[in-house]
Structure formats: C-alpha cells, structure tokens
C-alpha cells in the first residue's frame, strides 16, 4: 500500500481498487448489542444517519485487526475501549447535527452543557418536545459513557485529561455553528484547529490512555502531538469524503470551503449566491475543477510526514500501527463517499 510515489496516492489507489470489498466488509459488520440497544430511539427521533455509518465506525475501531487505537490497550480491554469510543461518536453526531444541519442555537447551547452538568442538568421549558427529547437522549448516552470510563484502569490519573479533551470536542460544535451562520469568518487555520476536534480522535486517544495500564507517562507529550496531527489527517479525510453531500445540506464548515476561501478561489458572496440559488451542480463543479481536494491531500501528506517523525520518540505505543490506522481510515473515507 505504500509503494507509490506518495503515501496519499497509494491510499487513493487502494481505496479505488478495493472500494467494493471495503463497502461489503463494512455492511457485514455486526454492531455490539449494547450499542444496538440505544439505536432504535436515535433512528425513530433523530435518525439523520443510517446504520452503515455505525458499522463503518465499529469496523475501524474493533472489527478488524488491529482496531484503530493505541496498541497499549490490552486485548482484554479493547472491546470496552472501542465501545466507549462508539458511544462518544454517536453523542458527537447527535450534537453536531444540531450545529451543522439544524443550526439551532438555543438547542445547541443546552446540549453543550450536557456532558458537564451530570448532577444538576435541567431541560428548559421553552424547548419543543423533540428538542427536549434530544437533550435527554444525549444525557442517557453520557450515562453509558461515564459508567464505563470511570471504571477504566487509569481514570484516577487521566480523568481530568478526558474532561479537557471532551470540552475541546464540544467547542467544535460552537465553531461549526458560527461558520455556517457567518461563512465570511472562516479561515483554514482555525477550521483545522477547532473543527478537527469533532472527529473525536483526540478524545478517543484519551480513552485509550484510560484503558492502558502500561502506558508510560513520558510518552504522553509525544503521543498527544502524534494524535494532534493524526486528527487533522482524519479531518481532511472526512472533508474529502463528505463535502459534496454537506454542500447540498447547506453546511459550509468543510475544509474544502475554508481552503477555497483562504486561497481566493471563492468569496463569502459566492456562498451567499449559492444559498440563494440552490444550484449545487454549478458550485460543486467549480470546486472540483479547482482541485481543492488535491490541495487538501497534499496537507494530509505533510501531516503524515509529521506523525512518522513524532512516532520515533514513542516507546510504549506502537506508532507504526497507529499510523497504519490513519492510512486505513483515509482509505475508508475515500471508498465510502456518499455513504457516510
């Protein structure tokens, strides 16, 4: 997979040639029963995403060998860690759709409090019934998450880190709402810094740390730097795999938009004109012709060089395995365009 001129060109070739097999493998994944138990309520009331997305996530997190994560998580803990991460991704999606798709500021502000108001959370009376239901559902998901992470081997040591990284993830939703309401303020640097956290790679890395009895604390600064660049790689993969669908939904938070704006290919007036006209085909065609995806993939390649360099400093986690996971994730994004 890494024999071509660049890693990203090899990943693209792999995704293209194996697209059918990858999709079939994902569609055959059996989701964990604990997760299946909470899906009917999601699908009945907020089901913006289909089960293929959750199968896609579980395939990457657990239903392949090795699953994407830190090799320091012992085999006996891997399913528990992966299940926590899957619940976090669902909670993230339930919240992210409010900021991106619905752009409901009042509901979003309430939902942003949910993970941090466990003992005194109240659902405001001014919310519509379905809005209140979404808040309660999110709170129930966090009951599942906290019940598991607080029993993890290193919660006492790394619990503060978990809350910090969770706060960065939740802040990404506020940023997504902001730039969808005010696309004139989008900058590519900020989009990478703030928006990347809704990929949950940072918080998932912290979950792995919670479940890693032998993880060396001396490795944490390098690991977090590795995950920082890895999260940007995953953000780029998600942008490339979903931006066309998001344009049709009126979501302009993609890095395709921020890169094009930062480099003068489009202006905020162009976005306003697209919103007014609803002509997706012309807007999409222009951005495809400008090869914005290719520019983002060049950034992915540079991040890949960074993670390889950082990985050489890490002793208690197999960095090469983690980087292989980043490459695999990119291939899955490319192979599953239009399905996630």
mmCIF file of C-alpha atoms in Angstrom:
data_model
loop_
_atom_site.group_PDB
_atom_site.id
_atom_site.type_symbol
_atom_site.label_atom_id
_atom_site.label_comp_id
_atom_site.label_asym_id
_atom_site.label_seq_id
_atom_site.Cartn_x
_atom_site.Cartn_y
_atom_site.Cartn_z
ATOM 1 C CA UNK A 1 0.000 0.000 0.000
ATOM 2 C CA UNK A 2 2.963 2.366 0.437
ATOM 3 C CA UNK A 3 4.944 1.703 -2.729
ATOM 4 C CA UNK A 4 3.715 4.596 -4.863
ATOM 5 C CA UNK A 5 5.392 7.991 -5.109
ATOM 6 C CA UNK A 6 3.451 9.345 -2.127
ATOM 7 C CA UNK A 7 1.510 7.687 0.659
ATOM 8 C CA UNK A 8 -1.674 9.536 -0.263
ATOM 9 C CA UNK A 9 -1.509 8.397 -3.885
ATOM 10 C CA UNK A 10 -1.140 4.815 -2.663
ATOM 11 C CA UNK A 11 -4.096 5.224 -0.301
ATOM 12 C CA UNK A 12 -6.227 6.656 -3.120
ATOM 13 C CA UNK A 13 -5.324 3.757 -5.409
ATOM 14 C CA UNK A 14 -6.136 1.231 -2.694
ATOM 15 C CA UNK A 15 -9.492 2.882 -1.935
ATOM 16 C CA UNK A 16 -10.395 2.953 -5.623
ATOM 17 C CA UNK A 17 -9.436 -0.637 -6.427
ATOM 18 C CA UNK A 18 -10.884 -2.154 -3.250
ATOM 19 C CA UNK A 19 -13.997 0.029 -2.946
ATOM 20 C CA UNK A 20 -16.468 -2.793 -3.443
ATOM 21 C CA UNK A 21 -14.779 -5.168 -0.999
ATOM 22 C CA UNK A 22 -14.383 -2.470 1.636
ATOM 23 C CA UNK A 23 -18.043 -1.500 1.420
ATOM 24 C CA UNK A 24 -19.156 -5.134 1.565
ATOM 25 C CA UNK A 25 -16.986 -5.750 4.602
ATOM 26 C CA UNK A 26 -18.464 -2.760 6.415
ATOM 27 C CA UNK A 27 -22.048 -3.717 5.554
ATOM 28 C CA UNK A 28 -21.436 -7.169 7.074
ATOM 29 C CA UNK A 29 -20.277 -5.814 10.445
ATOM 30 C CA UNK A 30 -22.361 -6.798 13.467
ATOM 31 C CA UNK A 31 -22.713 -3.923 15.907
ATOM 32 C CA UNK A 32 -22.254 -4.578 19.646
ATOM 33 C CA UNK A 33 -25.516 -5.364 21.417
ATOM 34 C CA UNK A 34 -25.034 -2.572 23.979
ATOM 35 C CA UNK A 35 -24.933 -0.062 21.135
ATOM 36 C CA UNK A 36 -27.779 -1.656 19.197
ATOM 37 C CA UNK A 37 -29.935 -1.179 22.299
ATOM 38 C CA UNK A 38 -29.780 2.639 22.006
ATOM 39 C CA UNK A 39 -30.125 2.876 18.213
ATOM 40 C CA UNK A 40 -33.909 2.455 17.787
ATOM 41 C CA UNK A 41 -34.584 5.650 19.746
ATOM 42 C CA UNK A 42 -31.997 7.526 17.690
ATOM 43 C CA UNK A 43 -33.394 6.205 14.415
ATOM 44 C CA UNK A 44 -37.010 6.964 15.325
ATOM 45 C CA UNK A 45 -36.465 10.522 16.547
ATOM 46 C CA UNK A 46 -33.172 11.928 15.210
ATOM 47 C CA UNK A 47 -32.075 9.402 12.607
ATOM 48 C CA UNK A 48 -30.141 11.653 10.264
ATOM 49 C CA UNK A 49 -27.528 8.896 9.785
ATOM 50 C CA UNK A 50 -28.088 5.281 8.791
ATOM 51 C CA UNK A 51 -26.571 2.160 10.329
ATOM 52 C CA UNK A 52 -23.857 1.955 7.701
ATOM 53 C CA UNK A 53 -22.075 4.838 9.450
ATOM 54 C CA UNK A 54 -22.053 2.993 12.778
ATOM 55 C CA UNK A 55 -20.900 -0.202 11.071
ATOM 56 C CA UNK A 56 -18.161 1.880 9.400
ATOM 57 C CA UNK A 57 -17.042 3.162 12.804
ATOM 58 C CA UNK A 58 -17.147 -0.233 14.531
ATOM 59 C CA UNK A 59 -15.239 -1.845 11.671
ATOM 60 C CA UNK A 60 -12.412 0.637 12.171
ATOM 61 C CA UNK A 61 -12.471 0.682 15.963
ATOM 62 C CA UNK A 62 -12.773 -3.032 16.661
ATOM 63 C CA UNK A 63 -13.973 -5.323 13.871
ATOM 64 C CA UNK A 64 -10.610 -5.505 12.141
ATOM 65 C CA UNK A 65 -7.165 -6.499 13.327
ATOM 66 C CA UNK A 66 -5.726 -4.337 14.634
ATOM 67 C CA UNK A 67 -8.522 -1.951 15.521
ATOM 68 C CA UNK A 68 -7.664 1.723 15.280
ATOM 69 C CA UNK A 69 -6.243 2.913 18.586
ATOM 70 C CA UNK A 70 -3.261 2.625 20.892
ATOM 71 C CA UNK A 71 -1.533 -0.750 20.947
ATOM 72 C CA UNK A 72 -1.052 -0.187 24.694
ATOM 73 C CA UNK A 73 -4.689 -1.165 25.326
ATOM 74 C CA UNK A 74 -4.512 -4.846 26.362
ATOM 75 C CA UNK A 75 -6.633 -7.353 24.496
ATOM 76 C CA UNK A 76 -8.942 -7.807 27.493
ATOM 77 C CA UNK A 77 -9.827 -4.080 27.430
ATOM 78 C CA UNK A 78 -10.039 -3.447 23.699
ATOM 79 C CA UNK A 79 -13.746 -4.062 23.298
ATOM 80 C CA UNK A 80 -14.571 -1.871 26.305
ATOM 81 C CA UNK A 81 -12.431 0.982 24.965
ATOM 82 C CA UNK A 82 -13.881 0.645 21.468
ATOM 83 C CA UNK A 83 -17.443 0.619 22.823
ATOM 84 C CA UNK A 84 -16.840 3.844 24.765
ATOM 85 C CA UNK A 85 -15.480 5.452 21.608
ATOM 86 C CA UNK A 86 -18.512 4.323 19.598
ATOM 87 C CA UNK A 87 -20.869 5.873 22.181
ATOM 88 C CA UNK A 88 -18.834 9.096 22.061
ATOM 89 C CA UNK A 89 -19.113 9.193 18.262
ATOM 90 C CA UNK A 90 -22.902 8.769 18.492
ATOM 91 C CA UNK A 91 -23.118 11.528 21.121
ATOM 92 C CA UNK A 92 -20.962 13.716 18.907
ATOM 93 C CA UNK A 93 -23.189 13.093 15.898
ATOM 94 C CA UNK A 94 -26.393 13.852 17.820
ATOM 95 C CA UNK A 95 -24.886 17.198 18.865
ATOM 96 C CA UNK A 96 -23.071 18.029 15.633
ATOM 97 C CA UNK A 97 -26.243 17.716 13.568
ATOM 98 C CA UNK A 98 -27.798 20.497 15.657
ATOM 99 C CA UNK A 99 -24.925 22.855 14.842
ATOM 100 C CA UNK A 100 -24.458 21.871 11.180
ATOM 101 C CA UNK A 101 -27.785 20.694 9.808
ATOM 102 C CA UNK A 102 -30.382 22.352 12.023
ATOM 103 C CA UNK A 103 -28.316 25.390 13.086
ATOM 104 C CA UNK A 104 -30.486 25.654 16.201
ATOM 105 C CA UNK A 105 -28.556 27.923 18.546
ATOM 106 C CA UNK A 106 -30.868 27.619 21.559
ATOM 107 C CA UNK A 107 -30.888 23.825 21.464
ATOM 108 C CA UNK A 108 -27.153 23.709 20.820
ATOM 109 C CA UNK A 109 -26.368 25.827 23.889
ATOM 110 C CA UNK A 110 -28.368 23.443 26.068
ATOM 111 C CA UNK A 111 -26.726 20.358 24.568
ATOM 112 C CA UNK A 112 -23.261 21.806 25.073
ATOM 113 C CA UNK A 113 -23.887 21.688 28.824
ATOM 114 C CA UNK A 114 -24.981 18.056 28.959
ATOM 115 C CA UNK A 115 -21.600 16.310 29.438
ATOM 116 C CA UNK A 116 -20.594 18.725 32.200
ATOM 117 C CA UNK A 117 -23.881 19.052 34.151
ATOM 118 C CA UNK A 118 -24.399 15.464 35.235
ATOM 119 C CA UNK A 119 -25.799 16.226 38.687
ATOM 120 C CA UNK A 120 -27.880 19.331 38.016
ATOM 121 C CA UNK A 121 -28.908 19.152 34.360
ATOM 122 C CA UNK A 122 -32.347 20.621 33.707
ATOM 123 C CA UNK A 123 -34.214 20.659 30.402
ATOM 124 C CA UNK A 124 -35.578 24.187 29.778
ATOM 125 C CA UNK A 125 -39.342 24.505 29.413
ATOM 126 C CA UNK A 126 -39.036 26.571 26.226
ATOM 127 C CA UNK A 127 -37.669 23.675 24.167
ATOM 128 C CA UNK A 128 -40.001 21.890 21.764
ATOM 129 C CA UNK A 129 -40.795 18.258 22.708
ATOM 130 C CA UNK A 130 -38.423 16.788 20.113
ATOM 131 C CA UNK A 131 -35.684 19.202 21.204
ATOM 132 C CA UNK A 132 -36.121 18.195 24.837
ATOM 133 C CA UNK A 133 -36.078 14.550 23.769
ATOM 134 C CA UNK A 134 -32.729 15.088 22.031
ATOM 135 C CA UNK A 135 -31.256 16.607 25.203
ATOM 136 C CA UNK A 136 -32.451 13.683 27.337
ATOM 137 C CA UNK A 137 -31.166 11.183 24.803
ATOM 138 C CA UNK A 138 -27.734 12.823 24.835
ATOM 139 C CA UNK A 139 -27.715 12.718 28.638
ATOM 140 C CA UNK A 140 -28.541 8.994 28.526
ATOM 141 C CA UNK A 141 -25.627 8.416 26.148
ATOM 142 C CA UNK A 142 -23.292 10.130 28.578
ATOM 143 C CA UNK A 143 -24.616 7.936 31.378
ATOM 144 C CA UNK A 144 -23.398 4.996 29.281
ATOM 145 C CA UNK A 145 -20.055 6.673 28.616
ATOM 146 C CA UNK A 146 -19.314 7.692 32.214
ATOM 147 C CA UNK A 147 -20.374 4.327 33.632
ATOM 148 C CA UNK A 148 -17.607 2.784 31.548
ATOM 149 C CA UNK A 149 -14.765 5.316 31.625
ATOM 150 C CA UNK A 150 -14.972 5.801 35.392
ATOM 151 C CA UNK A 151 -14.272 2.077 35.744
ATOM 152 C CA UNK A 152 -11.260 2.213 33.412
ATOM 153 C CA UNK A 153 -7.872 1.315 34.939
ATOM 154 C CA UNK A 154 -6.404 4.849 34.807
ATOM 155 C CA UNK A 155 -9.436 7.060 35.332
ATOM 156 C CA UNK A 156 -7.982 8.447 38.565
ATOM 157 C CA UNK A 157 -4.863 9.574 36.674
ATOM 158 C CA UNK A 158 -6.312 10.743 33.377
ATOM 159 C CA UNK A 159 -9.893 11.745 34.183
ATOM 160 C CA UNK A 160 -9.007 15.444 34.048
ATOM 161 C CA UNK A 161 -7.473 14.905 30.616
ATOM 162 C CA UNK A 162 -10.699 13.242 29.469
ATOM 163 C CA UNK A 163 -12.801 16.244 30.531
ATOM 164 C CA UNK A 164 -10.406 18.681 28.879
ATOM 165 C CA UNK A 165 -10.438 16.836 25.560
ATOM 166 C CA UNK A 166 -14.203 16.418 25.735
ATOM 167 C CA UNK A 167 -14.526 20.191 26.162
ATOM 168 C CA UNK A 168 -12.463 20.760 23.011
ATOM 169 C CA UNK A 169 -14.712 18.368 21.103
ATOM 170 C CA UNK A 170 -17.838 20.164 22.301
ATOM 171 C CA UNK A 171 -16.365 23.554 21.438
ATOM 172 C CA UNK A 172 -16.038 22.378 17.826
ATOM 173 C CA UNK A 173 -19.840 22.387 17.566
ATOM 174 C CA UNK A 174 -19.992 26.012 18.602
ATOM 175 C CA UNK A 175 -17.403 26.793 15.935
ATOM 176 C CA UNK A 176 -19.331 24.848 13.266
ATOM 177 C CA UNK A 177 -22.480 26.802 14.107
ATOM 178 C CA UNK A 178 -20.552 30.077 13.917
ATOM 179 C CA UNK A 179 -19.018 29.497 10.495
ATOM 180 C CA UNK A 180 -22.245 28.195 9.000
ATOM 181 C CA UNK A 181 -24.043 31.318 10.188
ATOM 182 C CA UNK A 182 -21.155 33.606 9.248
ATOM 183 C CA UNK A 183 -19.106 31.980 6.445
ATOM 184 C CA UNK A 184 -17.246 35.247 5.966
ATOM 185 C CA UNK A 185 -15.205 34.479 9.126
ATOM 186 C CA UNK A 186 -13.944 31.045 8.033
ATOM 187 C CA UNK A 187 -10.180 30.654 7.992
ATOM 188 C CA UNK A 188 -8.495 27.402 7.069
ATOM 189 C CA UNK A 189 -6.110 27.513 10.045
ATOM 190 C CA UNK A 190 -8.979 27.951 12.512
ATOM 191 C CA UNK A 191 -11.037 25.304 10.755
ATOM 192 C CA UNK A 192 -8.232 22.784 11.221
ATOM 193 C CA UNK A 193 -7.636 23.805 14.834
ATOM 194 C CA UNK A 194 -11.233 23.974 16.076
ATOM 195 C CA UNK A 195 -13.303 21.893 13.687
ATOM 196 C CA UNK A 196 -10.910 18.936 13.720
ATOM 197 C CA UNK A 197 -11.924 18.098 17.280
ATOM 198 C CA UNK A 198 -15.343 16.895 16.164
ATOM 199 C CA UNK A 199 -13.547 13.950 14.581
ATOM 200 C CA UNK A 200 -13.116 12.733 18.204
ATOM 201 C CA UNK A 201 -9.598 11.419 17.526
ATOM 202 C CA UNK A 202 -8.163 13.328 20.493
ATOM 203 C CA UNK A 203 -10.823 12.225 22.957
ATOM 204 C CA UNK A 204 -10.607 8.656 21.634
ATOM 205 C CA UNK A 205 -6.849 8.710 22.215
ATOM 206 C CA UNK A 206 -7.526 9.722 25.806
ATOM 207 C CA UNK A 207 -9.999 6.845 26.151
ATOM 208 C CA UNK A 208 -7.213 4.502 25.035
ATOM 209 C CA UNK A 209 -4.917 6.052 27.652
ATOM 210 C CA UNK A 210 -7.568 5.349 30.316
ATOM 211 C CA UNK A 211 -7.511 1.672 29.326
ATOM 212 C CA UNK A 212 -3.684 1.350 29.045
ATOM 213 C CA UNK A 213 -2.180 0.114 32.341
ATOM 214 C CA UNK A 214 1.370 0.116 30.960
ATOM 215 C CA UNK A 215 1.315 3.384 29.033
ATOM 216 C CA UNK A 216 4.372 5.417 30.013
ATOM 217 C CA UNK A 217 3.609 8.959 31.138
ATOM 218 C CA UNK A 218 6.853 10.067 29.485
ATOM 219 C CA UNK A 219 5.227 9.210 26.150
ATOM 220 C CA UNK A 220 2.168 11.407 26.659
ATOM 221 C CA UNK A 221 3.581 14.667 25.211
ATOM 222 C CA UNK A 222 4.695 12.869 22.054
ATOM 223 C CA UNK A 223 1.509 10.826 21.848
ATOM 224 C CA UNK A 224 -0.666 13.903 22.079
ATOM 225 C CA UNK A 225 1.373 15.587 19.377
ATOM 226 C CA UNK A 226 1.052 12.478 17.219
ATOM 227 C CA UNK A 227 -2.711 12.431 17.758
ATOM 228 C CA UNK A 228 -2.941 16.182 17.024
ATOM 229 C CA UNK A 229 -1.580 15.691 13.516
ATOM 230 C CA UNK A 230 -3.454 12.417 13.138
ATOM 231 C CA UNK A 231 -6.707 14.192 13.968
ATOM 232 C CA UNK A 232 -6.009 16.729 11.237
ATOM 233 C CA UNK A 233 -5.419 13.861 8.806
ATOM 234 C CA UNK A 234 -8.759 12.314 9.755
ATOM 235 C CA UNK A 235 -10.471 15.695 9.468
ATOM 236 C CA UNK A 236 -9.135 16.041 5.928
ATOM 237 C CA UNK A 237 -10.315 12.525 5.106
ATOM 238 C CA UNK A 238 -13.795 13.323 6.373
ATOM 239 C CA UNK A 239 -13.889 16.609 4.458
ATOM 240 C CA UNK A 240 -12.896 14.909 1.217
ATOM 241 C CA UNK A 241 -15.410 12.120 1.748
ATOM 242 C CA UNK A 242 -18.422 14.249 2.743
ATOM 243 C CA UNK A 243 -18.121 17.820 1.452
ATOM 244 C CA UNK A 244 -20.297 17.288 -1.616
ATOM 245 C CA UNK A 245 -23.171 15.942 0.491
ATOM 246 C CA UNK A 246 -22.736 18.764 3.007
ATOM 247 C CA UNK A 247 -22.954 21.461 0.332
ATOM 248 C CA UNK A 248 -26.370 20.103 -0.595
ATOM 249 C CA UNK A 249 -27.391 20.352 3.067
ATOM 250 C CA UNK A 250 -26.269 23.987 3.340
ATOM 251 C CA UNK A 251 -23.307 23.062 5.559
ATOM 252 C CA UNK A 252 -20.225 25.123 4.676
ATOM 253 C CA UNK A 253 -17.961 24.030 7.552
ATOM 254 C CA UNK A 254 -15.850 21.748 5.348
ATOM 255 C CA UNK A 255 -12.172 22.418 4.827
ATOM 256 C CA UNK A 256 -12.901 22.391 1.106
ATOM 257 C CA UNK A 257 -14.740 25.669 1.727
ATOM 258 C CA UNK A 258 -12.156 27.151 4.103
ATOM 259 C CA UNK A 259 -9.252 26.241 1.802
ATOM 260 C CA UNK A 260 -11.014 27.733 -1.215
ATOM 261 C CA UNK A 261 -11.857 30.905 0.716
ATOM 262 C CA UNK A 262 -8.347 31.259 2.160
ATOM 263 C CA UNK A 263 -6.799 30.960 -1.294
ATOM 264 C CA UNK A 264 -9.231 33.308 -3.031
ATOM 265 C CA UNK A 265 -10.974 30.669 -5.159
ATOM 266 C CA UNK A 266 -14.354 31.637 -3.754
ATOM 267 C CA UNK A 267 -15.672 34.520 -1.642
ATOM 268 C CA UNK A 268 -18.371 34.749 1.029
ATOM 269 C CA UNK A 269 -20.520 36.348 -1.680
ATOM 270 C CA UNK A 270 -20.231 33.130 -3.721
ATOM 271 C CA UNK A 271 -21.514 31.125 -0.766
ATOM 272 C CA UNK A 272 -24.390 33.586 -0.295
ATOM 273 C CA UNK A 273 -25.213 33.297 -4.004
ATOM 274 C CA UNK A 274 -25.225 29.507 -3.763
ATOM 275 C CA UNK A 275 -27.531 29.638 -0.770
ATOM 276 C CA UNK A 276 -29.886 31.910 -2.698
ATOM 277 C CA UNK A 277 -29.841 29.923 -5.948
ATOM 278 C CA UNK A 278 -29.672 26.363 -4.623
ATOM 279 C CA UNK A 279 -27.648 25.430 -7.722
ATOM 280 C CA UNK A 280 -25.488 22.692 -6.204
ATOM 281 C CA UNK A 281 -24.154 21.358 -9.510
ATOM 282 C CA UNK A 282 -22.503 24.594 -10.620
ATOM 283 C CA UNK A 283 -20.984 25.227 -7.203
ATOM 284 C CA UNK A 284 -19.676 21.660 -6.883
ATOM 285 C CA UNK A 285 -18.342 21.612 -10.426
ATOM 286 C CA UNK A 286 -16.352 24.788 -9.865
ATOM 287 C CA UNK A 287 -14.706 23.461 -6.698
ATOM 288 C CA UNK A 288 -13.918 20.124 -8.351
ATOM 289 C CA UNK A 289 -12.323 21.900 -11.304
ATOM 290 C CA UNK A 290 -10.239 23.993 -8.885
ATOM 291 C CA UNK A 291 -8.800 20.711 -7.483
ATOM 292 C CA UNK A 292 -9.341 21.749 -3.874
ATOM 293 C CA UNK A 293 -9.418 18.095 -2.821
ATOM 294 C CA UNK A 294 -5.927 17.593 -4.228
ATOM 295 C CA UNK A 295 -4.639 20.539 -2.196
ATOM 296 C CA UNK A 296 -6.103 19.079 0.981
ATOM 297 C CA UNK A 297 -4.497 15.740 0.213
ATOM 298 C CA UNK A 298 -1.143 17.485 -0.027
ATOM 299 C CA UNK A 299 -1.756 18.764 3.505
ATOM 300 C CA UNK A 300 -2.600 15.193 4.537
ATOM 301 C CA UNK A 301 0.725 14.026 3.109
ATOM 302 C CA UNK A 302 2.619 16.678 5.086
ATOM 303 C CA UNK A 303 0.831 15.657 8.292
ATOM 304 C CA UNK A 304 1.774 12.057 7.515
ATOM 305 C CA UNK A 305 5.442 13.059 7.450
ATOM 306 C CA UNK A 306 4.966 14.745 10.815
ATOM 307 C CA UNK A 307 3.422 11.700 12.504
ATOM 308 C CA UNK A 308 6.173 9.426 11.234
ATOM 309 C CA UNK A 309 8.779 11.727 12.744
ATOM 310 C CA UNK A 310 6.951 12.052 16.064
ATOM 311 C CA UNK A 311 6.316 8.323 16.225
ATOM 312 C CA UNK A 312 10.043 7.614 16.524
ATOM 313 C CA UNK A 313 10.043 9.160 20.009
ATOM 314 C CA UNK A 314 7.278 6.936 21.441
ATOM 315 C CA UNK A 315 8.145 3.743 23.308
ATOM 316 C CA UNK A 316 5.021 2.298 24.966
ATOM 317 C CA UNK A 317 2.684 2.541 21.946
ATOM 318 C CA UNK A 318 3.352 1.071 18.502
ATOM 319 C CA UNK A 319 3.304 4.298 16.491
ATOM 320 C CA UNK A 320 3.669 2.448 13.175
ATOM 321 C CA UNK A 321 0.455 0.540 13.906
ATOM 322 C CA UNK A 322 -1.351 3.760 14.778
ATOM 323 C CA UNK A 323 -0.147 5.410 11.566
ATOM 324 C CA UNK A 324 -1.330 2.374 9.607
ATOM 325 C CA UNK A 325 -4.719 3.024 11.186
ATOM 326 C CA UNK A 326 -4.650 6.629 9.955
ATOM 327 C CA UNK A 327 -3.898 5.429 6.425
ATOM 328 C CA UNK A 328 -6.688 2.861 6.631
ATOM 329 C CA UNK A 329 -9.156 5.463 7.845
ATOM 330 C CA UNK A 330 -8.345 7.684 4.867
ATOM 331 C CA UNK A 331 -8.935 4.764 2.513
ATOM 332 C CA UNK A 332 -12.311 4.081 4.153
ATOM 333 C CA UNK A 333 -13.356 7.719 3.781
ATOM 334 C CA UNK A 334 -12.487 7.671 0.099
ATOM 335 C CA UNK A 335 -14.083 4.285 -0.555
ATOM 336 C CA UNK A 336 -17.351 5.258 1.160
ATOM 337 C CA UNK A 337 -18.104 8.645 -0.404
ATOM 338 C CA UNK A 338 -21.800 9.311 -0.340
ATOM 339 C CA UNK A 339 -22.490 6.603 2.244
ATOM 340 C CA UNK A 340 -21.308 8.283 5.465
#
